[in-house]
């Protein structure tokens, strides 16, 4: 989450927020860590940020307005899976 094509507008929200965006995905049993990438292009040539996490969520603090793409993959001591679809 958010799903592909989702438009986020903080101005339209009536809830008090700090401006961050929560990204989350399904946890997998064999995964030790997750690698998440955010980019301004669908080919991930212009990375905005990337992180390796133990939990199945990422809080993107203070994103700038615009279109962004994100993907995630699982990592184990034996290797890593393919990235999810952006």
Short mmCIF file of C-alpha atoms in Angstrom, two decimals:
data_model
loop_
_atom_site.label_atom_id
_atom_site.label_comp_id
_atom_site.label_asym_id
_atom_site.label_seq_id
_atom_site.Cartn_x
_atom_site.Cartn_y
_atom_site.Cartn_z
CA UNK A 1 0.00 0.00 0.00
CA UNK A 2 -0.57 2.48 -1.41
CA UNK A 3 -1.81 0.63 -4.50
CA UNK A 4 -0.54 1.42 -7.97
CA UNK A 5 -1.99 4.64 -9.33
CA UNK A 6 -2.99 5.99 -5.92
CA UNK A 7 -3.01 9.76 -5.64
CA UNK A 8 -2.17 11.19 -2.23
CA UNK A 9 -3.21 14.71 -1.37
CA UNK A 10 -2.51 16.08 2.08
CA UNK A 11 -4.58 19.19 1.33
CA UNK A 12 -7.67 17.05 0.78
CA UNK A 13 -7.19 15.21 4.07
CA UNK A 14 -9.09 16.35 7.14
CA UNK A 15 -6.84 14.29 9.42
CA UNK A 16 -3.89 15.90 11.14
CA UNK A 17 -0.73 14.44 9.66
CA UNK A 18 2.98 15.13 9.78
CA UNK A 19 3.23 14.93 5.99
CA UNK A 20 4.81 11.48 5.90
CA UNK A 21 3.68 8.57 3.71
CA UNK A 22 3.49 5.02 5.05
CA UNK A 23 4.41 2.26 2.59
CA UNK A 24 3.60 -1.31 3.59
CA UNK A 25 3.68 -4.76 2.00
CA UNK A 26 2.93 -8.37 2.88
CA UNK A 27 5.36 -10.01 5.25
CA UNK A 28 6.96 -13.25 4.07
CA UNK A 29 8.06 -16.01 6.43
CA UNK A 30 11.54 -16.72 5.10
CA UNK A 31 12.55 -13.09 4.60
CA UNK A 32 15.15 -11.73 7.00
CA UNK A 33 15.15 -8.17 5.64
CA UNK A 34 13.41 -6.09 3.00
CA UNK A 35 14.93 -3.64 0.55
CA UNK A 36 12.65 -0.79 -0.49
CA UNK A 37 13.41 1.75 -3.22
CA UNK A 38 11.59 4.97 -4.15
CA UNK A 39 12.25 6.73 -7.44
CA UNK A 40 10.94 9.57 -9.55
CA UNK A 41 10.94 7.36 -12.67
CA UNK A 42 9.43 3.93 -13.40
CA UNK A 43 12.85 2.56 -14.43
CA UNK A 44 14.38 3.40 -11.02
CA UNK A 45 17.29 5.26 -12.59
CA UNK A 46 16.51 8.36 -10.46
CA UNK A 47 16.38 6.97 -6.92
CA UNK A 48 14.98 9.29 -4.27
CA UNK A 49 15.78 6.96 -1.39
CA UNK A 50 16.43 3.34 -0.59
CA UNK A 51 16.54 1.41 2.67
CA UNK A 52 17.08 -2.07 4.06
CA UNK A 53 14.60 -2.87 6.82
CA UNK A 54 13.65 -5.71 9.14
CA UNK A 55 9.96 -4.74 9.20
CA UNK A 56 7.42 -4.78 6.36
CA UNK A 57 6.84 -1.03 6.27
CA UNK A 58 8.66 2.20 5.48
CA UNK A 59 7.77 5.71 6.59
CA UNK A 60 8.75 8.26 3.96
CA UNK A 61 9.12 11.51 5.85
CA UNK A 62 8.30 14.75 4.06
CA UNK A 63 8.03 13.63 0.41
CA UNK A 64 8.05 16.41 -2.14
CA UNK A 65 5.01 16.86 -4.44
CA UNK A 66 5.07 14.82 -7.63
CA UNK A 67 4.85 11.31 -8.98
CA UNK A 68 6.91 8.58 -7.40
CA UNK A 69 7.37 4.84 -7.79
CA UNK A 70 8.28 2.30 -5.18
CA UNK A 71 9.23 -1.36 -5.08
CA UNK A 72 10.39 -3.86 -2.51
CA UNK A 73 12.18 -7.20 -2.39
CA UNK A 74 12.94 -9.77 0.27
CA UNK A 75 16.46 -10.58 1.37
CA UNK A 76 17.93 -13.60 3.14
CA UNK A 77 21.48 -14.67 3.93
CA UNK A 78 21.32 -16.76 0.74
CA UNK A 79 20.33 -13.93 -1.61
CA UNK A 80 17.38 -11.79 -2.56
CA UNK A 81 14.14 -12.07 -4.48
CA UNK A 82 13.22 -10.04 -7.55
CA UNK A 83 11.80 -6.59 -6.88
CA UNK A 84 8.03 -6.26 -6.79
CA UNK A 85 6.27 -4.49 -9.62
CA UNK A 86 6.55 -0.71 -9.14
#
